[in-house]
Amino acid sequence: MKKILILGADGYLGWPTTMHFARKGYEVLAADNMIKRQMASACDSAPLFNNLKFKDRVQRLNKLYCLNVSCVEADLAEYENIKKIFTEFQPDTVIHYAEQPSAPYSMMDIEKAQFTLNNNLNVTFNCLAAMQNICPDTHLIKLGTMGEYGTPNIDIEEGWIDIHHKGREDRFIFPRAASSLYHTTKVLDTDLIWFYVRTYGLKVTDLMQGPVYGIRSTSNGDELNNGLSTHFYYDDIFGTVLNRFIAQSVAGFPLTVYGSGGQTRGYLNIIDTLQCVELAANANIANGQLNIMNQFTETFSVNELASLVQSAARSLGLDCTINNIKNPRKEKEEHYYNPVSTKLKDLGLSPNLLTHDVLCEMIEYVSFYKNEIDIKKISPRIKWT
């Protein structure tokens, strides 16, 4: 039985991952420092519905499914804390979500920027150092982001690119051009990981994930009815674009498209995030190998997403409109975008695509909480410049 350590286990992705591996029979240790809840509360960005506290939801999970998930609350940016966890648990696999995840938050002010930089890099460094010194054969699965690449005017290869220059050739990590400080910390993570892999022979899978959407993380959605659902943020700081649009359609608030709306990204259902992470955990990887995989299932422009949500909302009798507003971010609004994504499909990924029915299901569920939606949290409160 593999021992899985999940860092950032209380988060939007971390909690479903904890449930997923525990219910699959893995020995799971879930770690978090609760900072995301504190940050969201301080920014008046509470999730749509309340969830149990971290240790309480672990206890409930264990009771409902006769499991034995362990949990620890600790600041993973402090090396002694992560050293203790690695020494006592000796994980076979580490799944690392433990970073401040919001681009707008990282651009809010100098304090938030410093926290994003220090927290994200320190947790990654501490994890790599603990692997080097305590568990050198542990497989690290690190959640990166497609946002590291930016929007280059060439096809985005899967992590690496072969360069031919003046009669010579070499292989490099694909050039990065992040559009926020948060995304820049992810770029620095990748460089830090590559240093430790080639210098100390660690084995790492770096997942370049696109924006995630969804509420239920299992095929039957049983977690929605037993108090184990993940956090659902719909605000301008912590809510991903599709989740924001869903809440806006329910609230009768125009869908806020930033700028011209041509910004195109790769998206995936939260259910597919769990598929991808498990496929990565079970894949063969050797010491001294950095495997970078682009993790998304479909690409959409913001305009396309808004149109799909509008169509689904209107089919349910909602008066849904779209409003293009001044873009608070510094980004290309019209650009070429053609990323490669084959490695996870080769491992067996079976995508759950963004259909009309999926959108209607999300809208109907969020409608139960319509009176909890705070429209003051919808319009962008943070500007890049």
CSV table of C-alpha atoms in Angstrom, one decimal:
chain,number,residue,atom,x,y,z
A,1,MET,CA,0.0,0.0,0.0
A,2,LYS,CA,1.5,3.3,-1.1
A,3,LYS,CA,2.0,6.1,1.4
A,4,ILE,CA,0.7,9.4,0.0
A,5,LEU,CA,1.5,12.7,1.5
A,6,ILE,CA,-0.8,15.5,0.4
A,7,LEU,CA,0.4,19.1,1.0
A,8,GLY,CA,-2.3,21.7,0.9
A,9,ALA,CA,-4.9,19.1,1.6
A,10,ASP,CA,-7.7,21.5,2.8
A,11,GLY,CA,-7.8,23.3,-0.6
A,12,TYR,CA,-10.1,23.3,-3.6
A,13,LEU,CA,-8.1,20.5,-5.2
A,14,GLY,CA,-6.3,19.2,-2.1
A,15,TRP,CA,-9.4,18.0,-0.3
A,16,PRO,CA,-10.9,16.0,-3.2
A,17,THR,CA,-7.4,14.5,-3.8
A,18,THR,CA,-7.3,13.4,-0.1
A,19,MET,CA,-10.7,11.7,-0.4
A,20,HIS,CA,-9.8,10.2,-3.7
A,21,PHE,CA,-6.6,8.4,-2.7
A,22,ALA,CA,-8.0,7.4,0.7
A,23,ARG,CA,-11.1,5.8,-0.8
A,24,LYS,CA,-8.8,4.0,-3.3
A,25,GLY,CA,-7.0,2.3,-0.4
A,26,TYR,CA,-3.8,4.4,-0.2
A,27,GLU,CA,-2.3,5.3,3.2
A,28,VAL,CA,-2.9,9.1,3.3
A,29,LEU,CA,-1.4,11.8,5.4
A,30,ALA,CA,-3.1,15.2,4.8
A,31,ALA,CA,-1.2,18.4,5.7
A,32,ASP,CA,-2.3,22.0,5.6
A,33,ASN,CA,-1.8,25.2,7.6
A,34,MET,CA,-5.3,26.7,7.0
A,35,ILE,CA,-3.8,29.9,5.5
A,36,LYS,CA,-6.2,29.8,2.5
A,37,ARG,CA,-9.2,30.1,4.7
A,38,GLN,CA,-7.6,33.0,6.6
A,39,MET,CA,-6.6,34.8,3.4
A,40,ALA,CA,-10.1,34.4,1.9
A,41,SER,CA,-11.8,35.7,5.1
A,42,ALA,CA,-9.4,38.7,5.3
A,43,CYS,CA,-10.3,39.6,1.7
A,44,ASP,CA,-14.0,39.1,2.3
A,45,SER,CA,-14.0,36.2,-0.2
A,46,ALA,CA,-15.7,33.5,1.7
A,47,PRO,CA,-16.8,30.4,-0.3
A,48,LEU,CA,-20.4,30.0,-1.4
A,49,PHE,CA,-21.1,27.4,1.2
A,50,ASN,CA,-19.4,26.7,4.5
A,51,ASN,CA,-17.4,23.5,5.1
A,52,LEU,CA,-16.3,21.7,8.2
A,53,LYS,CA,-12.9,22.6,9.7
A,54,PHE,CA,-10.0,20.6,8.3
A,55,LYS,CA,-9.6,18.1,11.2
A,56,ASP,CA,-13.4,17.7,11.5
A,57,ARG,CA,-13.8,16.9,7.8
A,58,VAL,CA,-11.0,14.3,8.0
A,59,GLN,CA,-12.7,12.8,11.0
A,60,ARG,CA,-16.0,12.7,9.1
A,61,LEU,CA,-14.4,11.1,6.1
A,62,ASN,CA,-12.9,8.4,8.2
A,63,LYS,CA,-16.2,7.7,10.0
A,64,LEU,CA,-18.3,7.6,6.9
A,65,TYR,CA,-16.0,5.4,4.8
A,66,CYS,CA,-14.2,3.4,7.6
A,67,LEU,CA,-10.9,5.0,6.6
A,68,ASN,CA,-7.8,5.9,8.6
A,69,VAL,CA,-6.6,9.2,7.0
A,70,SER,CA,-4.2,11.1,9.3
A,71,CYS,CA,-3.9,14.9,9.2
A,72,VAL,CA,-1.5,17.5,10.5
A,73,GLU,CA,-1.9,21.3,10.7
A,74,ALA,CA,1.6,22.8,10.2
A,75,ASP,CA,3.2,25.7,8.4
A,76,LEU,CA,5.0,23.9,5.5
A,77,ALA,CA,7.1,27.0,4.8
A,78,GLU,CA,9.1,26.2,7.9
A,79,TYR,CA,11.6,23.4,7.2
A,80,GLU,CA,11.5,21.8,10.6
A,81,ASN,CA,7.8,21.1,10.2
A,82,ILE,CA,8.2,19.4,6.8
A,83,LYS,CA,11.3,17.6,8.0
A,84,LYS,CA,9.3,16.1,10.9
A,85,ILE,CA,6.5,15.0,8.6
A,86,PHE,CA,8.9,13.3,6.1
A,87,THR,CA,10.9,11.7,8.9
A,88,GLU,CA,7.9,10.2,10.6
A,89,PHE,CA,5.7,9.3,7.6
A,90,GLN,CA,8.3,8.3,4.9
A,91,PRO,CA,6.0,8.9,2.0
A,92,ASP,CA,6.3,7.0,-1.3
A,93,THR,CA,4.6,9.9,-3.1
A,94,VAL,CA,4.1,13.6,-2.3
A,95,ILE,CA,1.3,15.6,-4.0
A,96,HIS,CA,2.2,19.3,-3.6
A,97,TYR,CA,-0.7,21.8,-3.7
A,98,ALA,CA,0.5,23.9,-0.8
A,99,GLU,CA,0.8,27.3,-2.4
A,100,GLN,CA,-1.1,30.6,-2.4
A,101,PRO,CA,-3.1,30.0,-5.6
A,102,SER,CA,-4.5,33.4,-6.6
A,103,ALA,CA,-3.1,35.6,-9.3
A,104,PRO,CA,-5.2,38.7,-8.2
A,105,TYR,CA,-4.1,38.1,-4.5
A,106,SER,CA,-0.5,38.2,-5.5
A,107,MET,CA,-1.0,41.5,-7.2
A,108,MET,CA,-2.9,43.2,-4.5
A,109,ASP,CA,-0.1,45.0,-2.6
A,110,ILE,CA,3.5,44.5,-1.4
A,111,GLU,CA,2.5,42.5,1.6
A,112,LYS,CA,0.5,40.0,-0.4
A,113,ALA,CA,3.2,39.8,-3.1
A,114,GLN,CA,5.9,39.1,-0.5
A,115,PHE,CA,3.7,36.4,1.1
A,116,THR,CA,3.1,34.7,-2.2
A,117,LEU,CA,6.8,34.7,-3.1
A,118,ASN,CA,8.0,33.5,0.3
A,119,ASN,CA,5.3,31.0,0.9
A,120,ASN,CA,5.3,29.3,-2.5
A,121,LEU,CA,9.0,29.1,-3.0
A,122,ASN,CA,9.8,28.1,0.6
A,123,VAL,CA,7.3,25.2,0.6
A,124,THR,CA,8.6,23.9,-2.7
A,125,PHE,CA,12.2,24.2,-1.5
A,126,ASN,CA,11.5,22.6,1.9
A,127,CYS,CA,9.8,19.7,0.1
A,128,LEU,CA,12.8,19.1,-2.2
A,129,ALA,CA,15.3,19.5,0.6
A,130,ALA,CA,13.4,16.9,2.7
A,131,MET,CA,13.3,14.5,-0.2
A,132,GLN,CA,17.1,15.0,-0.8
A,133,ASN,CA,18.0,14.4,2.9
A,134,ILE,CA,15.3,12.0,4.1
A,135,CYS,CA,13.4,10.3,1.3
A,136,PRO,CA,15.5,10.5,-2.0
A,137,ASP,CA,13.3,7.8,-3.7
A,138,THR,CA,10.1,9.7,-3.0
A,139,HIS,CA,8.1,10.8,-6.1
A,140,LEU,CA,7.1,14.4,-6.0
A,141,ILE,CA,4.0,15.4,-8.0
A,142,LYS,CA,4.0,19.2,-8.1
A,143,LEU,CA,1.0,21.2,-9.3
A,144,GLY,CA,2.3,23.8,-11.8
A,145,THR,CA,0.2,25.9,-14.1
A,146,MET,CA,-0.3,26.4,-17.8
A,147,GLY,CA,0.0,30.1,-16.9
A,148,GLU,CA,3.7,29.6,-16.6
A,149,TYR,CA,4.0,29.5,-20.4
A,150,GLY,CA,2.1,32.7,-21.1
A,151,THR,CA,0.8,33.2,-24.6
A,152,PRO,CA,3.7,32.7,-27.0
A,153,ASN,CA,3.2,33.0,-30.7
A,154,ILE,CA,4.3,29.4,-31.3
A,155,ASP,CA,2.8,26.1,-30.2
A,156,ILE,CA,3.4,25.3,-26.5
A,157,GLU,CA,5.2,22.0,-26.3
A,158,GLU,CA,4.8,19.7,-23.4
A,159,GLY,CA,7.3,21.1,-20.9
A,160,TRP,CA,10.4,20.9,-23.2
A,161,ILE,CA,11.6,22.3,-26.5
A,162,ASP,CA,14.4,21.3,-28.8
A,163,ILE,CA,16.4,24.2,-30.0
A,164,HIS,CA,18.6,24.2,-33.2
A,165,HIS,CA,21.0,27.2,-33.1
A,166,LYS,CA,24.0,28.0,-35.3
A,167,GLY,CA,24.5,24.4,-36.2
A,168,ARG,CA,24.1,23.0,-32.7
A,169,GLU,CA,21.1,21.6,-30.8
A,170,ASP,CA,20.0,21.1,-27.2
A,171,ARG,CA,16.8,20.5,-25.2
A,172,PHE,CA,15.5,23.1,-22.8
A,173,ILE,CA,12.6,23.7,-20.6
A,174,PHE,CA,10.0,25.6,-22.7
A,175,PRO,CA,10.4,29.3,-22.2
A,176,ARG,CA,8.1,30.9,-19.6
A,177,ALA,CA,6.4,34.3,-19.6
A,178,ALA,CA,4.1,34.5,-16.6
A,179,SER,CA,1.4,37.2,-16.4
A,180,SER,CA,1.2,37.6,-12.6
A,181,LEU,CA,3.5,37.3,-9.5
A,182,TYR,CA,1.7,34.1,-8.6
A,183,HIS,CA,2.4,32.5,-12.0
A,184,THR,CA,6.0,33.8,-11.7
A,185,THR,CA,6.4,31.8,-8.4
A,186,LYS,CA,5.3,28.7,-10.4
A,187,VAL,CA,8.0,29.4,-13.0
A,188,LEU,CA,10.6,29.7,-10.2
A,189,ASP,CA,9.3,26.4,-8.7
A,190,THR,CA,9.9,24.7,-12.0
A,191,ASP,CA,13.5,26.0,-12.2
A,192,LEU,CA,14.1,25.0,-8.5
A,193,ILE,CA,12.7,21.5,-9.2
A,194,TRP,CA,14.9,21.1,-12.3
A,195,PHE,CA,18.0,22.1,-10.3
A,196,TYR,CA,17.3,19.5,-7.6
A,197,VAL,CA,16.4,16.8,-10.1
A,198,ARG,CA,19.6,17.1,-12.2
A,199,THR,CA,21.8,17.8,-9.1
A,200,TYR,CA,20.5,15.3,-6.6
A,201,GLY,CA,18.8,12.7,-8.7
A,202,LEU,CA,15.3,13.3,-7.4
A,203,LYS,CA,12.2,12.2,-9.4
A,204,VAL,CA,9.5,14.8,-10.0
A,205,THR,CA,6.3,15.1,-12.1
A,206,ASP,CA,5.4,18.8,-12.8
A,207,LEU,CA,1.8,19.1,-13.9
A,208,MET,CA,1.1,22.2,-15.9
A,209,GLN,CA,-2.6,22.6,-15.1
A,210,GLY,CA,-5.1,24.8,-16.7
A,211,PRO,CA,-8.0,26.5,-14.8
A,212,VAL,CA,-10.2,24.0,-13.0
A,213,TYR,CA,-14.0,24.1,-12.8
A,214,GLY,CA,-16.6,22.0,-11.0
A,215,ILE,CA,-18.3,21.3,-7.7
A,216,ARG,CA,-18.5,17.6,-7.4
A,217,SER,CA,-15.3,15.6,-7.5
A,218,THR,CA,-16.8,12.1,-7.7
A,219,SER,CA,-19.0,10.5,-10.4
A,220,ASN,CA,-22.1,10.3,-8.2
A,221,GLY,CA,-21.4,13.5,-6.2
A,222,ASP,CA,-22.0,11.8,-2.9
A,223,GLU,CA,-19.7,14.3,-1.1
A,224,LEU,CA,-22.2,17.0,-1.8
A,225,ASN,CA,-24.7,15.3,0.4
A,226,ASN,CA,-22.6,14.1,3.3
A,227,GLY,CA,-20.7,17.3,4.4
A,228,LEU,CA,-17.5,16.6,2.5
A,229,SER,CA,-17.8,18.9,-0.5
A,230,THR,CA,-14.8,21.0,-1.5
A,231,HIS,CA,-14.6,24.8,-1.2
A,232,PHE,CA,-16.4,26.7,-4.0
A,233,TYR,CA,-15.1,30.2,-4.5
A,234,TYR,CA,-16.9,32.5,-7.0
A,235,ASP,CA,-15.4,35.9,-6.2
A,236,ASP,CA,-12.9,37.9,-8.2
A,237,ILE,CA,-9.9,36.9,-6.1
A,238,PHE,CA,-10.1,33.1,-5.6
A,239,GLY,CA,-12.8,32.0,-8.0
A,240,THR,CA,-11.7,30.6,-11.3
A,241,VAL,CA,-13.4,32.1,-14.3
A,242,LEU,CA,-16.0,29.4,-15.1
A,243,ASN,CA,-17.0,29.0,-11.4
A,244,ARG,CA,-17.4,32.8,-11.3
A,245,PHE,CA,-19.6,32.8,-14.4
A,246,ILE,CA,-21.8,30.1,-12.9
A,247,ALA,CA,-22.5,32.1,-9.8
A,248,GLN,CA,-23.1,35.3,-11.7
A,249,SER,CA,-25.7,33.6,-13.9
A,250,VAL,CA,-27.6,32.4,-10.9
A,251,ALA,CA,-27.4,35.8,-9.2
A,252,GLY,CA,-28.7,37.6,-12.3
A,253,PHE,CA,-25.5,39.6,-12.5
A,254,PRO,CA,-24.0,40.1,-16.0
A,255,LEU,CA,-21.1,37.7,-16.8
A,256,THR,CA,-18.0,39.9,-16.4
A,257,VAL,CA,-15.7,39.3,-19.4
A,258,TYR,CA,-12.4,41.1,-19.0
A,259,GLY,CA,-11.5,43.2,-22.1
A,260,SER,CA,-12.3,41.8,-25.5
A,261,GLY,CA,-12.6,38.3,-24.1
A,262,GLY,CA,-10.3,36.6,-26.6
A,263,GLN,CA,-8.0,35.3,-23.8
A,264,THR,CA,-7.7,31.5,-24.4
A,265,ARG,CA,-6.7,28.9,-21.9
A,266,GLY,CA,-6.8,25.1,-21.4
A,267,TYR,CA,-9.5,24.0,-18.9
A,268,LEU,CA,-10.4,20.8,-17.1
A,269,ASN,CA,-13.1,19.4,-14.8
A,270,ILE,CA,-12.0,18.8,-11.2
A,271,ILE,CA,-12.8,15.1,-11.7
A,272,ASP,CA,-10.1,15.1,-14.4
A,273,THR,CA,-7.6,16.7,-12.0
A,274,LEU,CA,-8.0,13.6,-9.8
A,275,GLN,CA,-7.6,11.3,-12.8
A,276,CYS,CA,-4.4,13.1,-13.8
A,277,VAL,CA,-2.8,13.1,-10.4
A,278,GLU,CA,-3.5,9.4,-9.9
A,279,LEU,CA,-2.1,8.6,-13.4
A,280,ALA,CA,1.0,10.6,-12.6
A,281,ALA,CA,1.3,8.8,-9.2
A,282,ASN,CA,1.2,5.4,-10.8
A,283,ALA,CA,3.4,6.2,-13.8
A,284,ASN,CA,7.0,4.8,-14.0
A,285,ILE,CA,9.5,7.5,-13.3
A,286,ALA,CA,13.2,7.2,-12.6
A,287,ASN,CA,15.5,9.0,-10.2
A,288,GLY,CA,17.0,12.0,-12.0
A,289,GLN,CA,13.9,12.5,-14.2
A,290,LEU,CA,11.7,15.6,-14.4
A,291,ASN,CA,8.5,14.7,-16.3
A,292,ILE,CA,6.5,17.8,-17.3
A,293,MET,CA,2.9,17.2,-18.5
A,294,ASN,CA,0.4,19.7,-19.7
A,295,GLN,CA,-2.8,19.1,-17.8
A,296,PHE,CA,-6.0,20.2,-19.5
A,297,THR,CA,-8.7,18.7,-21.7
A,298,GLU,CA,-10.1,21.5,-23.8
A,299,THR,CA,-9.3,25.1,-24.8
A,300,PHE,CA,-11.8,28.0,-24.7
A,301,SER,CA,-11.7,31.7,-25.0
A,302,VAL,CA,-13.4,33.7,-22.2
A,303,ASN,CA,-16.0,34.8,-24.8
A,304,GLU,CA,-16.7,31.1,-25.6
A,305,LEU,CA,-17.1,30.2,-21.9
A,306,ALA,CA,-19.4,33.2,-21.4
A,307,SER,CA,-21.5,32.1,-24.4
A,308,LEU,CA,-21.8,28.5,-23.2
A,309,VAL,CA,-22.8,29.6,-19.7
A,310,GLN,CA,-25.4,32.0,-21.1
A,311,SER,CA,-26.9,29.3,-23.2
A,312,ALA,CA,-27.1,26.9,-20.3
A,313,ALA,CA,-28.6,29.5,-18.0
A,314,ARG,CA,-31.2,30.6,-20.4
A,315,SER,CA,-32.2,27.0,-21.0
A,316,LEU,CA,-33.0,26.9,-17.3
A,317,GLY,CA,-35.1,30.1,-17.5
A,318,LEU,CA,-32.5,32.5,-16.2
A,319,ASP,CA,-32.0,35.9,-17.7
A,320,CYS,CA,-28.3,35.8,-18.3
A,321,THR,CA,-26.4,38.6,-20.0
A,322,ILE,CA,-22.8,39.3,-20.8
A,323,ASN,CA,-20.9,42.5,-20.1
A,324,ASN,CA,-17.4,43.2,-21.4
A,325,ILE,CA,-15.6,45.4,-18.8
A,326,LYS,CA,-12.2,47.1,-18.7
A,327,ASN,CA,-9.6,44.5,-18.1
A,328,PRO,CA,-8.0,44.9,-14.7
A,329,ARG,CA,-5.1,42.6,-15.7
A,330,LYS,CA,-2.1,43.2,-18.0
A,331,GLU,CA,-2.4,40.4,-20.6
A,332,LYS,CA,-3.0,39.8,-24.3
A,333,GLU,CA,-6.7,39.8,-25.0
A,334,GLU,CA,-6.3,38.4,-28.5
A,335,HIS,CA,-3.5,35.9,-29.2
A,336,TYR,CA,-2.4,32.6,-30.7
A,337,TYR,CA,-2.8,29.6,-28.4
A,338,ASN,CA,-2.0,26.0,-29.3
A,339,PRO,CA,-0.7,23.9,-26.4
A,340,VAL,CA,0.3,20.3,-26.8
A,341,SER,CA,-1.3,17.8,-24.3
A,342,THR,CA,-0.7,14.1,-25.1
A,343,LYS,CA,1.2,12.5,-22.2
A,344,LEU,CA,-1.7,12.1,-19.8
A,345,LYS,CA,-3.9,10.8,-22.5
A,346,ASP,CA,-1.3,8.3,-23.4
A,347,LEU,CA,-1.4,7.2,-19.7
A,348,GLY,CA,-5.1,6.6,-19.9
A,349,LEU,CA,-6.8,10.0,-19.2
A,350,SER,CA,-10.5,9.8,-20.2
A,351,PRO,CA,-11.7,13.4,-20.3
A,352,ASN,CA,-14.9,14.7,-18.8
A,353,LEU,CA,-15.7,17.5,-21.2
A,354,LEU,CA,-17.6,20.7,-20.6
A,355,THR,CA,-21.0,19.9,-22.0
A,356,HIS,CA,-24.4,21.7,-21.8
A,357,ASP,CA,-25.5,19.1,-19.2
A,358,VAL,CA,-22.4,19.7,-17.0
A,359,LEU,CA,-23.0,23.5,-17.0
A,360,CYS,CA,-26.7,23.0,-16.2
A,361,GLU,CA,-25.9,20.7,-13.3
A,362,MET,CA,-23.5,23.3,-11.9
A,363,ILE,CA,-26.0,26.1,-12.3
A,364,GLU,CA,-28.8,24.1,-10.6
A,365,TYR,CA,-26.6,23.2,-7.7
A,366,VAL,CA,-25.4,26.8,-7.1
A,367,SER,CA,-29.0,27.9,-7.4
A,368,PHE,CA,-29.7,26.2,-4.0
A,369,TYR,CA,-27.3,28.9,-2.5
A,370,LYS,CA,-28.6,31.8,-4.6
A,371,ASN,CA,-29.3,33.9,-1.5
A,372,GLU,CA,-25.7,33.4,-0.3
A,373,ILE,CA,-24.1,35.0,-3.4
A,374,ASP,CA,-22.7,38.4,-2.6
A,375,ILE,CA,-22.6,40.5,-5.8
A,376,LYS,CA,-20.0,42.9,-4.2
A,377,LYS,CA,-17.4,40.1,-4.6
A,378,ILE,CA,-18.0,39.6,-8.3
A,379,SER,CA,-16.6,42.8,-10.0
A,380,PRO,CA,-12.8,42.9,-10.0
A,381,ARG,CA,-11.4,44.7,-6.9
A,382,ILE,CA,-7.7,44.4,-7.9
A,383,LYS,CA,-5.8,46.0,-10.8
A,384,TRP,CA,-2.4,45.0,-12.1
A,385,THR,CA,-1.4,48.6,-12.7
